[in-house]
Phi, psi and omega in degrees: 000121173294142177282154176217166186292139194101326164304155170282143169301136173311168183264130170237130180226101184209176183256124174294183172283348165281350185078021179248163187287124164223148180209149182243117001292155209232348195080001181230145182280140200229132169266110192232108180257131177256144192214144185299312199202128170305135167070017160264177188305304195278320173296326178282332173297289188337299192289327169293324161315291185306313183297321163321322175241029166296321182297333174287326173295317190286326174304328180281001181098003169266153167246153193227127188226124169250157186225128158220173172286350168319145175290162172307327181280339168284310175311315177297318183302297190303328171296312178300306175313329190234017171060028188306135181245019182220160184284145170248137171255145175276133186217052199293322168290359195034041169297300176306310168320312186290302186291337171291336184070038173239016178274073193239154183310123175247158162227150196214120173052034181090000207254125152281139175215155178260145195204174172268136179261133187290128179214152173233134180238123164260129192225122194294184190286341190267346183089018165288128177269128203252337180197148173235113180269119180251330180249078182298116161269117189304312185283345191215038190285323161314329177297327169318325184257127192236000000 
């Protein structure tokens, strides 16, 4: 089932790349963004844009959390390299990606493979999805979040 605005987000309870507990619902508005891979151009642009605008997003009551299938070790290096000030979740078995419906068949150079569809879910304090951004502008992503 594809998640839609108004659906309850899948329940999450896990440890982020900093060793802190993360949960949905969290009692906070959450920008939960799924991205394909650490240190790739689009993913780096997206993370840096969110990081540069983190104060204004937090002023609107949002917490920002990124998810990819990379390891926590990769996330730690990625965060350090770009001074990212928000948590990243490691989803190597793509359980979160599947639960949120973003583990999809992709194609590159004529080859089919499974991967993460870059998608952002805006989740309210009670764990309800209030927006889904599927056409992510990686360089200006924070301006897409309301």
